[in-house]
Coordinates of C-alpha atoms in Angstrom, one line a residue:
Chain A
X19 CA 0.0 0.0 0.0
X20 CA 1.3 3.4 -0.9
X21 CA 0.8 6.1 1.7
X22 CA 1.6 8.8 -1.1
X23 CA 1.2 8.6 -4.7
X24 CA 2.0 11.0 -7.6
X25 CA 2.5 13.9 -5.2
X26 CA 4.6 16.4 -6.9
X27 CA 5.2 20.1 -6.1
X28 CA 8.0 22.7 -5.9
X29 CA 8.5 25.2 -3.2
X30 CA 9.8 28.6 -4.4
X31 CA 12.6 30.2 -2.5
X32 CA 11.6 32.7 0.3
X33 CA 8.0 31.4 0.2
X34 CA 6.0 30.0 3.1
X35 CA 4.5 26.8 1.5
X36 CA 1.7 25.1 3.2
X37 CA 0.6 21.6 3.1
X38 CA -2.8 20.7 4.4
X39 CA -5.1 17.7 4.4
X40 CA -7.5 15.6 6.6
X41 CA -6.1 13.0 9.0
X42 CA -4.5 10.2 7.1
X43 CA -4.0 12.3 3.9
X44 CA -0.3 11.6 4.0
X45 CA 0.9 14.9 5.4
X46 CA 3.1 13.3 7.9
X47 CA 4.5 10.7 5.6
X48 CA 5.3 13.3 3.1
X49 CA 7.0 15.4 5.8
X50 CA 9.0 12.4 6.9
X51 CA 10.1 11.6 3.3
X52 CA 11.3 15.2 2.8
X53 CA 13.0 15.4 6.2
X54 CA 14.9 12.1 5.7
X55 CA 13.1 10.4 8.5
X56 CA 11.2 7.9 6.1
X57 CA 12.8 6.3 3.1
X58 CA 10.6 6.7 0.0
X59 CA 10.2 3.6 -2.2
X60 CA 9.9 5.8 -5.3
X61 CA 10.3 9.4 -6.2
X62 CA 12.8 12.2 -5.8
X63 CA 13.2 15.0 -3.3
X64 CA 15.4 17.9 -4.9
X65 CA 16.9 20.8 -3.1
X66 CA 18.7 23.5 -5.2
X67 CA 19.3 21.1 -8.0
X68 CA 20.7 18.3 -5.8
X69 CA 19.1 15.1 -5.1
X70 CA 18.6 14.8 -1.4
X71 CA 16.2 11.9 -1.4
X72 CA 18.4 9.4 0.3
X73 CA 20.2 11.7 2.8
X74 CA 19.8 11.1 6.5
X75 CA 18.5 13.9 8.6
X76 CA 21.9 15.0 10.0
X77 CA 23.3 15.2 6.4
X78 CA 20.1 17.3 5.4
X79 CA 21.0 19.7 8.1
X80 CA 24.4 20.3 6.5
X81 CA 22.6 20.9 3.2
X82 CA 20.6 23.6 4.9
X83 CA 17.3 21.7 5.6
X84 CA 16.1 21.7 9.3
X85 CA 12.9 20.3 10.8
X86 CA 10.7 20.6 13.9
X87 CA 8.5 17.8 15.3
X88 CA 4.9 17.6 15.6
X89 CA 5.2 16.4 19.2
X90 CA 8.0 18.5 20.8
X91 CA 11.3 16.7 21.4
X92 CA 13.5 19.1 23.4
X93 CA 16.5 17.7 25.2
X94 CA 14.7 17.8 28.5
X95 CA 17.7 17.5 30.8
X96 CA 19.5 20.4 29.3
X97 CA 19.1 24.1 29.7
X98 CA 17.2 26.0 27.1
X99 CA 20.5 27.6 26.0
X100 CA 22.3 24.2 25.7
X101 CA 19.5 22.9 23.5
X102 CA 20.1 25.7 21.0
X103 CA 23.9 25.7 21.6
X104 CA 24.4 22.1 20.5
X105 CA 22.4 22.9 17.4
X106 CA 24.7 25.8 16.6
X107 CA 27.8 23.5 17.1
X108 CA 26.5 20.7 15.0
X109 CA 24.4 22.6 12.5
X110 CA 25.5 24.2 9.3
X111 CA 28.4 26.5 9.7
X112 CA 27.5 30.2 9.6
X113 CA 29.8 33.2 8.9
X114 CA 29.4 34.4 12.5
X115 CA 32.0 33.0 14.9
X116 CA 30.7 33.1 18.4
X117 CA 28.5 30.0 19.0
X118 CA 26.9 31.3 22.3
X119 CA 26.0 34.6 20.7
X120 CA 24.3 32.8 17.8
X121 CA 22.4 30.6 20.1
X122 CA 21.2 33.5 22.2
X123 CA 20.1 35.4 19.0
X124 CA 18.2 32.2 18.0
X125 CA 16.4 32.3 21.4
X126 CA 15.8 36.0 21.1
X127 CA 14.0 35.4 17.8
X128 CA 11.5 33.2 19.7
X129 CA 11.4 35.3 22.7
X130 CA 13.0 32.6 25.0
X131 CA 16.2 34.5 25.8
X132 CA 15.0 35.4 29.3
X133 CA 14.6 31.6 30.0
X134 CA 18.0 30.5 28.6
X135 CA 19.2 29.1 31.9
X136 CA 16.1 27.1 32.7
X137 CA 15.9 23.4 32.1
X138 CA 13.9 22.7 28.9
X139 CA 11.6 20.3 30.8
X140 CA 10.5 23.3 32.8
X141 CA 9.0 25.2 29.9
X142 CA 5.4 25.3 29.0
X143 CA 4.1 23.5 25.8
X144 CA 4.0 26.7 23.8
X145 CA 7.6 27.6 24.9
X146 CA 8.8 24.2 24.1
X147 CA 7.3 24.6 20.5
X148 CA 9.2 27.8 20.3
X149 CA 12.4 26.2 21.6
X150 CA 11.8 23.5 18.8
X151 CA 11.8 26.3 16.2
X152 CA 14.8 28.1 17.8
X153 CA 16.8 24.9 17.8
X154 CA 16.0 24.3 14.1
X155 CA 16.8 27.9 13.3
X156 CA 20.1 27.5 15.0
X157 CA 21.3 25.1 12.6
X158 CA 21.2 28.0 10.1
X159 CA 18.8 26.5 7.5
X160 CA 17.9 27.7 4.1
X161 CA 14.6 25.5 4.3
X162 CA 12.9 25.1 7.5
X163 CA 10.3 22.2 7.7
X164 CA 7.7 22.9 10.2
X165 CA 5.4 20.0 11.4
X166 CA 2.1 21.3 13.0
X167 CA 3.8 23.8 15.3
X168 CA 0.7 25.6 16.1
X169 CA -1.2 22.5 17.4
X170 CA -2.2 22.8 21.0
X171 CA -1.2 26.5 21.2
X172 CA -3.6 29.3 22.4
X173 CA -4.9 31.9 20.0
X174 CA -2.3 34.5 21.2
X175 CA 0.5 32.0 21.0
X176 CA -0.6 31.0 17.5
X177 CA -0.6 34.5 16.3
X178 CA 2.9 35.1 17.7
X179 CA 4.1 32.0 15.9
X180 CA 2.7 33.0 12.7
X181 CA 4.4 36.5 13.1
X182 CA 7.6 34.6 13.7
X183 CA 7.2 32.7 10.4
X184 CA 7.0 36.0 8.5
X185 CA 10.1 37.2 10.2
X186 CA 11.9 34.0 9.4
X187 CA 10.9 34.3 5.8
X188 CA 11.8 37.9 5.7
X189 CA 15.3 36.9 6.8
X190 CA 15.7 34.8 3.7
X191 CA 14.7 31.2 4.9
X192 CA 12.1 29.3 3.0
X193 CA 9.4 27.5 5.1
X194 CA 7.5 24.3 4.4
X195 CA 4.7 24.2 6.7
X196 CA 2.5 21.1 7.3
X197 CA -0.5 21.9 9.4
X198 CA -3.9 20.8 10.6
X199 CA -5.0 24.2 11.7
X200 CA -6.7 25.7 8.5
X201 CA -6.9 29.2 9.7
X202 CA -3.1 29.3 10.5
X203 CA -2.3 28.0 7.1
X204 CA -4.6 30.2 5.2
X205 CA -3.4 33.3 6.9
X206 CA 0.3 32.7 6.6
X207 CA 1.1 30.8 3.5
X208 CA 2.0 32.1 0.0
X209 CA 1.1 28.8 -1.6
X210 CA -0.7 25.8 -0.4
X211 CA -0.9 22.1 -1.5
X212 CA -3.8 20.0 -0.5
X213 CA -3.4 16.3 0.1
X214 CA -6.1 13.8 0.3
X215 CA -5.7 10.0 0.4
X216 CA -2.1 10.3 -0.5
X217 CA -2.6 12.3 -3.6
X218 CA -2.3 16.0 -4.4
X219 CA -5.7 17.4 -4.7
X220 CA -4.9 20.9 -5.5
X221 CA -2.2 23.5 -5.3
X222 CA -2.5 27.3 -5.3
X223 CA -2.6 30.5 -3.4
X224 CA -4.9 30.5 -0.3
X225 CA -7.6 32.2 -2.2
X226 CA -7.4 29.7 -5.0
X227 CA -7.5 26.9 -2.6
X228 CA -10.6 28.3 -0.7
X229 CA -12.4 28.5 -4.0
X230 CA -11.3 25.2 -5.5
X231 CA -14.6 23.1 -5.8
X232 CA -12.6 19.9 -5.6
X233 CA -11.1 20.9 -2.3
X234 CA -14.5 22.0 -1.0
X235 CA -16.1 18.8 -2.1
X236 CA -13.6 16.3 -0.9
X237 CA -12.3 17.8 2.2
X238 CA -13.1 21.3 3.5
X239 CA -16.8 21.3 3.4
X240 CA -18.5 24.7 3.5
X241 CA -17.7 27.0 6.2
X242 CA -14.6 25.1 7.3
X243 CA -12.3 27.8 6.1
X244 CA -13.6 30.4 8.5
X245 CA -13.7 33.1 5.8
X246 CA -16.6 34.6 3.9
X247 CA -15.5 33.4 0.5
X248 CA -17.5 30.3 0.6
X249 CA -21.2 30.5 1.3
Chain B
X26 CA 27.0 29.2 48.5
X27 CA 26.7 27.0 45.4
X28 CA 29.5 28.9 43.8
X29 CA 31.6 28.5 47.0
X30 CA 31.1 24.8 46.8
X31 CA 31.9 24.8 43.1
X32 CA 35.2 26.6 43.7
X33 CA 36.0 24.1 46.5
X34 CA 35.6 21.1 44.2
X35 CA 39.0 21.4 42.4
X36 CA 40.6 22.1 45.7
X37 CA 38.9 19.0 47.2
X38 CA 40.1 16.9 44.2
X39 CA 43.6 18.2 44.5
X40 CA 43.6 17.4 48.3
X41 CA 42.5 13.8 47.6
X42 CA 45.2 13.5 45.0
X43 CA 47.8 14.7 47.4
X44 CA 46.8 12.3 50.0
X45 CA 46.9 9.4 47.7
X46 CA 50.2 10.5 46.3
X47 CA 51.8 10.5 49.8
X48 CA 49.9 7.4 51.1
X49 CA 52.7 4.8 50.1
X50 CA 55.2 6.9 52.0
X51 CA 53.2 6.4 55.3
X52 CA 54.2 2.8 55.3
X53 CA 50.8 1.2 54.6
X54 CA 50.6 -2.6 54.6
X55 CA 50.9 -4.4 51.2
X56 CA 47.4 -5.4 51.4
X57 CA 46.1 -1.8 51.7
X58 CA 48.3 -0.7 48.9
X59 CA 46.9 -3.6 46.8
X60 CA 43.3 -2.6 47.5
X61 CA 44.0 1.0 46.6
X62 CA 45.8 -0.2 43.4
X63 CA 42.7 -2.3 42.4
X64 CA 40.5 0.7 43.4
X65 CA 42.5 2.9 40.8
X66 CA 42.1 0.3 38.1
X67 CA 38.4 0.0 38.6
X68 CA 38.0 3.9 38.8
X69 CA 39.5 4.0 35.4
X70 CA 37.2 1.4 34.0
X71 CA 34.2 2.9 35.7
X72 CA 34.8 6.2 34.4
X73 CA 35.3 4.8 30.9
X74 CA 32.0 3.0 31.1
X75 CA 30.4 6.1 32.4
X76 CA 31.3 7.9 29.2
X77 CA 29.5 5.6 27.1
X78 CA 26.7 4.5 29.4
X79 CA 26.2 7.5 31.5
X80 CA 27.0 10.5 29.3
X81 CA 25.9 9.0 25.9
X82 CA 23.3 6.6 27.3
X83 CA 24.4 3.4 25.5
X84 CA 24.3 0.7 28.2
X85 CA 27.0 -1.9 27.4
X86 CA 27.4 -5.2 29.2
X87 CA 30.6 -5.9 27.1
X88 CA 33.4 -3.9 28.7
X89 CA 35.2 -7.1 29.8
X90 CA 36.2 -7.5 26.1
X91 CA 38.2 -4.3 26.3
X92 CA 39.5 -5.0 29.8
X93 CA 40.6 -8.5 28.7
X94 CA 42.0 -7.5 25.3
X95 CA 44.0 -4.6 27.1
X96 CA 45.3 -7.1 29.7
X97 CA 46.4 -9.7 27.0
X98 CA 47.9 -7.0 24.7
X99 CA 50.1 -5.7 27.6
X100 CA 51.0 -9.0 28.8
X101 CA 52.1 -10.2 25.4
X102 CA 54.0 -7.1 24.7
X103 CA 55.8 -7.1 28.1
X104 CA 56.7 -10.7 27.4
X105 CA 58.2 -9.6 24.1
X106 CA 60.3 -7.1 25.9
X107 CA 58.3 -4.0 25.2
X108 CA 58.5 -1.3 27.9
X109 CA 55.4 -1.6 30.1
X110 CA 54.3 2.0 29.8
X111 CA 54.5 1.6 26.0
X112 CA 52.6 -1.7 26.2
X113 CA 49.7 0.1 28.0
X114 CA 49.5 2.4 24.9
X115 CA 49.2 -0.9 22.9
X116 CA 46.5 -2.0 25.1
X117 CA 44.6 1.1 24.4
X118 CA 45.1 0.8 20.6
X119 CA 44.0 -2.8 20.7
X120 CA 40.9 -2.2 22.8
X121 CA 40.0 0.9 20.6
X122 CA 40.2 -1.2 17.5
X123 CA 38.2 -3.8 18.9
X124 CA 35.6 -1.2 19.9
X125 CA 35.1 -0.2 16.2
X126 CA 34.7 -3.9 15.2
X127 CA 32.0 -4.3 17.9
X128 CA 30.5 -0.8 17.5
X129 CA 29.9 -0.8 13.8
X130 CA 27.4 -3.6 13.9
X131 CA 26.0 -3.2 17.4
X132 CA 25.4 0.6 17.3
X133 CA 22.8 -0.1 14.6
X134 CA 20.7 -1.4 17.4
X135 CA 19.2 0.8 20.2
X136 CA 18.6 0.7 23.9
X137 CA 18.0 -2.8 25.2
X138 CA 18.8 -4.5 22.0
X139 CA 22.3 -2.9 22.1
X140 CA 22.8 -4.1 25.6
X141 CA 21.8 -7.6 24.7
X142 CA 24.1 -7.6 21.7
X143 CA 27.1 -6.5 23.8
X144 CA 26.4 -9.6 26.1
X145 CA 26.6 -11.7 23.1
X146 CA 29.8 -10.2 21.7
X147 CA 31.4 -10.4 25.2
X148 CA 30.6 -14.1 25.7
X149 CA 31.8 -14.9 22.2
X150 CA 35.2 -13.2 22.7
X151 CA 35.6 -15.1 26.0
X152 CA 35.0 -18.5 24.4
X153 CA 37.4 -17.7 21.5
X154 CA 40.1 -16.6 24.0
X155 CA 39.5 -19.7 25.9
X156 CA 40.5 -21.7 22.9
X157 CA 43.4 -19.8 21.4
X158 CA 46.3 -21.9 22.5
X159 CA 48.9 -19.4 21.3
X160 CA 48.0 -17.1 24.3
X161 CA 47.6 -19.9 26.6
X162 CA 43.9 -20.7 26.0
X163 CA 41.9 -21.5 29.2
X164 CA 45.1 -22.0 31.0
X165 CA 45.9 -18.3 30.9
X166 CA 49.0 -16.3 30.3
X167 CA 51.9 -15.6 32.7
X168 CA 53.5 -12.0 32.4
X169 CA 57.3 -12.2 32.6
X170 CA 58.6 -10.4 35.7
X171 CA 61.1 -7.7 35.4
X172 CA 63.5 -7.8 38.2
X173 CA 62.3 -7.1 41.7
X174 CA 58.6 -6.5 42.4
X175 CA 58.0 -2.9 43.5
X176 CA 54.4 -2.6 44.6
X177 CA 54.5 1.3 44.8
X178 CA 55.5 1.4 41.2
X179 CA 52.2 -0.3 40.2
X180 CA 50.4 1.9 42.8
X181 CA 51.5 5.0 41.0
X182 CA 50.8 3.4 37.4
X183 CA 47.3 2.8 38.7
X184 CA 46.9 6.3 40.2
X185 CA 48.1 7.8 36.9
X186 CA 45.6 6.1 34.8
X187 CA 42.8 6.9 37.1
X188 CA 43.9 10.6 37.0
X189 CA 44.1 10.3 33.2
X190 CA 40.5 8.9 33.1
X191 CA 39.2 11.8 35.4
X192 CA 40.9 14.3 33.1
X193 CA 39.5 12.8 29.9
X194 CA 36.0 12.7 31.5
X195 CA 36.3 16.3 32.5
X196 CA 37.3 17.3 29.0
X197 CA 34.5 15.5 27.4
X198 CA 31.9 16.8 29.8
X199 CA 32.9 20.4 29.0
X200 CA 33.4 20.0 25.3
X201 CA 30.8 20.3 22.5
X202 CA 31.3 16.7 21.8
X203 CA 30.0 16.0 25.3
X204 CA 27.0 18.2 24.7
X205 CA 26.3 16.1 21.5
X206 CA 26.5 12.8 23.6
X207 CA 24.0 14.2 26.1
X208 CA 21.8 15.0 23.3
X209 CA 22.1 11.6 21.9
X210 CA 21.3 10.0 25.3
X211 CA 18.1 12.1 25.6
X212 CA 16.8 11.8 22.1
X213 CA 18.9 10.3 19.2
X214 CA 16.5 11.4 16.5
X215 CA 16.3 14.9 17.6
X216 CA 19.9 15.0 17.9
X217 CA 20.3 13.8 14.2
X218 CA 17.8 16.5 13.3
X219 CA 20.2 19.3 14.4
X220 CA 23.1 17.8 12.4
X221 CA 24.6 15.4 14.9
X222 CA 25.6 12.0 13.4
X223 CA 24.6 9.8 16.3
X224 CA 26.3 6.6 14.9
X225 CA 29.6 8.4 14.5
X226 CA 29.6 10.0 17.9
X227 CA 28.7 6.8 19.5
X228 CA 31.6 5.0 17.7
X229 CA 34.1 7.6 18.9
X230 CA 32.9 7.6 22.5
X231 CA 33.0 3.9 22.5
X232 CA 36.6 3.9 21.2
X233 CA 37.6 6.4 24.0
X234 CA 36.0 4.3 26.6
X235 CA 37.4 1.1 25.3
X236 CA 41.0 2.7 25.2
X237 CA 40.7 3.7 28.8
X238 CA 39.4 0.3 29.8
X239 CA 42.1 -1.4 27.8
X240 CA 44.7 0.6 29.6
X241 CA 43.1 -0.4 33.0
X242 CA 43.3 -4.1 31.8
X243 CA 46.9 -3.6 30.7
X244 CA 48.0 -2.0 34.1
X245 CA 46.2 -4.8 36.1
X246 CA 47.8 -7.6 33.9
X247 CA 51.3 -6.1 34.6
X248 CA 50.4 -6.1 38.4
X249 CA 48.8 -9.5 38.5
X250 CA 51.5 -11.2 36.5
X251 CA 49.1 -13.9 35.5
X252 CA 45.8 -13.5 33.6
X253 CA 43.2 -16.0 32.3
X254 CA 40.0 -15.7 30.2
X255 CA 37.7 -16.7 33.0
X256 CA 39.0 -13.8 34.9
X257 CA 39.6 -10.8 32.7
X258 CA 36.9 -11.8 30.1
X259 CA 34.4 -12.9 32.5
X260 CA 30.8 -11.7 32.3
X261 CA 31.1 -10.7 36.0
X262 CA 33.9 -8.3 35.1
X263 CA 31.5 -6.6 32.6
X264 CA 28.9 -6.4 35.3
X265 CA 31.3 -5.0 37.9
X266 CA 32.4 -2.2 35.5
X267 CA 28.8 -1.3 34.9
X268 CA 27.7 -1.5 38.4
X269 CA 30.3 0.9 39.8
X270 CA 29.0 4.1 38.0
X271 CA 25.4 2.8 38.8
X272 CA 26.1 2.6 42.6
X273 CA 28.1 5.8 42.7
X274 CA 25.7 7.9 40.5
X275 CA 25.4 7.3 36.8
X276 CA 26.2 10.1 34.5
X277 CA 28.5 11.9 37.0
X278 CA 32.3 11.9 37.2
X279 CA 32.5 11.8 40.9
X280 CA 29.8 9.1 41.1
X281 CA 31.9 6.8 38.8
X282 CA 34.9 7.4 41.1
X283 CA 33.1 7.0 44.4
X284 CA 31.2 3.8 43.0
X285 CA 34.5 2.3 42.1
X286 CA 36.0 2.9 45.5
X287 CA 33.0 1.7 47.5
X288 CA 32.6 -1.4 45.4
X289 CA 36.3 -2.4 45.6
X290 CA 36.6 -1.8 49.3
X291 CA 33.1 -3.4 50.1
X292 CA 33.9 -6.4 48.0
X293 CA 37.3 -6.9 49.6
X294 CA 36.0 -6.5 53.0
X295 CA 32.9 -8.9 52.4
X296 CA 35.2 -11.5 51.0
X297 CA 37.5 -11.3 54.1
X298 CA 34.7 -11.3 56.6
X299 CA 32.1 -13.4 55.1
X300 CA 34.0 -15.7 52.8
X301 CA 30.9 -18.0 52.4
X302 CA 28.1 -15.5 51.7
X303 CA 29.9 -12.4 50.3
X304 CA 28.2 -12.5 47.0
X305 CA 24.8 -12.7 48.7
X306 CA 25.5 -9.7 50.9
X307 CA 27.0 -7.9 47.9
X308 CA 23.8 -8.4 45.9
X309 CA 21.6 -7.3 48.8
X310 CA 23.7 -4.1 49.2
X311 CA 23.3 -3.4 45.4
X312 CA 19.5 -3.9 45.5
X313 CA 19.2 -1.6 48.4
X314 CA 21.1 1.2 46.6
X315 CA 19.3 0.9 43.3
X316 CA 15.9 0.7 45.0
X317 CA 16.4 3.5 47.6
X318 CA 18.7 5.8 45.9
X319 CA 18.6 5.6 42.0
X320 CA 20.9 8.6 41.8
X321 CA 23.5 6.6 43.5
X322 CA 25.7 7.6 46.3
X323 CA 26.3 11.0 44.8
X324 CA 22.6 11.6 44.7
X325 CA 22.4 10.7 48.4
X326 CA 25.2 13.1 49.3
X327 CA 23.5 15.8 47.3
X328 CA 20.3 15.2 49.2
X329 CA 22.0 15.3 52.5
X330 CA 23.7 18.5 51.6
X331 CA 20.3 19.9 50.5
X332 CA 18.7 18.9 53.8
X333 CA 21.5 20.8 55.6
X334 CA 20.5 24.0 53.5
X335 CA 24.0 24.1 52.1
X336 CA 23.3 23.6 48.5
X337 CA 19.8 23.9 47.5
X338 CA 20.2 24.2 43.7
X339 CA 23.1 21.8 43.2
X340 CA 20.8 19.5 41.2
X341 CA 22.5 19.6 37.8
X342 CA 20.6 19.0 34.7
X343 CA 21.9 15.5 34.3
X344 CA 20.8 14.5 37.8
X345 CA 17.3 15.6 36.8
X346 CA 17.3 13.2 34.0
X347 CA 18.7 10.1 35.7
X348 CA 16.9 10.8 38.9
X349 CA 14.1 9.0 40.5
X350 CA 11.1 8.3 38.4
X351 CA 12.4 10.5 35.5
X352 CA 14.2 7.8 33.7
X353 CA 12.2 7.6 30.6
X354 CA 12.3 4.6 28.4
X355 CA 13.7 6.4 25.4
X356 CA 16.8 7.6 27.3
X357 CA 18.0 4.2 28.3

């Protein structure tokens, strides 16, 4: 059985590209294939002209591709700073020399710098999700793969997270964003691909997706988008 | 207060070092010197195991392989006329080489599966060594004696390798490599997701740990003058090496040192006082420690200090992980 079939799309540089789909659509499998966690039996993942299909996740990091996890996986017995520092040390080399300064600047980007000396296990879920993003950012990626980072966050936390995505994109990093939360995806993405039963159903701008009859029929249903564009 | 204690720690270590340096001059009995020598050898092996098991979280039941190979390598080289100090370097090299041969297949396994594989490898090596007649087979190997036996020379060799092991452990603990190993212990996949190659890191720390254990075996062989597979390659050797850091406080340098000292002294005393039931008492003691104080003796000391309001925040990040009830399946 194939979890994914004939799914093909390309992510333009400096875009926030969203992938949505109902449970079991294959979002997580697709994410795993791109991030090196799952071996694809067929197909290719290309990054800047290079074939990265068979690379393990640590090699991908050195190619400039970093990921976060759907369920947060901080190093709980390390401080917040150490979590990010180890990512600076082992991630892709950046021009800046001082590792600690880089780690602190990654924490500042997610507003966790004041908690740098706390143990990661002492953070709230929202903070741990931000730490997850900071740790991925600290590897100095060109492409950031985000797996449902807004799940379980409050409204205010989600808005702050989406603002952060805009800032990350503005700094030159491309984002591939897999998400269940429809409103979040619609509000922040430049382009969206919709998956259903392992196939790509549609791809386009948020407005195009919202008005795509196939998407509405197969998956979204009327009113699900939370906008007025669908009666 | 915490900083005060932290600044006393090197002073404390220097004080202990000074005392053990001067001990032989005080005219101790040969038996006490012997027990101290064995303590140093075990401290070295205990710290080595702690690097792989405590810091990187890879629990191995196969350290007798490195101890035994180190012992045999040193014995053969000394018998061939090599300077003992140089032959200990040879022990380290042989053990490190073996660690790669063992690590490359076994580190593809995780957690308990890795642990079980190391038992298999260890037993296989013991059986093979039992049957290589060129190195004495099950009958063992005699180490040629070089002139008069000076016990204090061995004492200082033992002390030197124990100090070496402490220094290596401190260096690794404070390095970015050490940080990567701690990350691997906590979540190997998440470590890979930030660019760490867990397989390569595990191979390297395995090699460093094996080299130190090999040196310990070599120094022991030089002292004992006779080694045999049922001794140095025994499963109980692996278990002893593993238990010392567990008893003392897994993941901590001073825990590994303290555990080795306590295990050696308690074992020696139990054998002397209760020759019939010493293993029973030893097992009982072990169960008590593991059940009542999972952080080991260092954890116990820390708690006592806290109770005296001396050091309320001394609980380091690593203790929080290994501590009571927090040992999550993934980490082991």
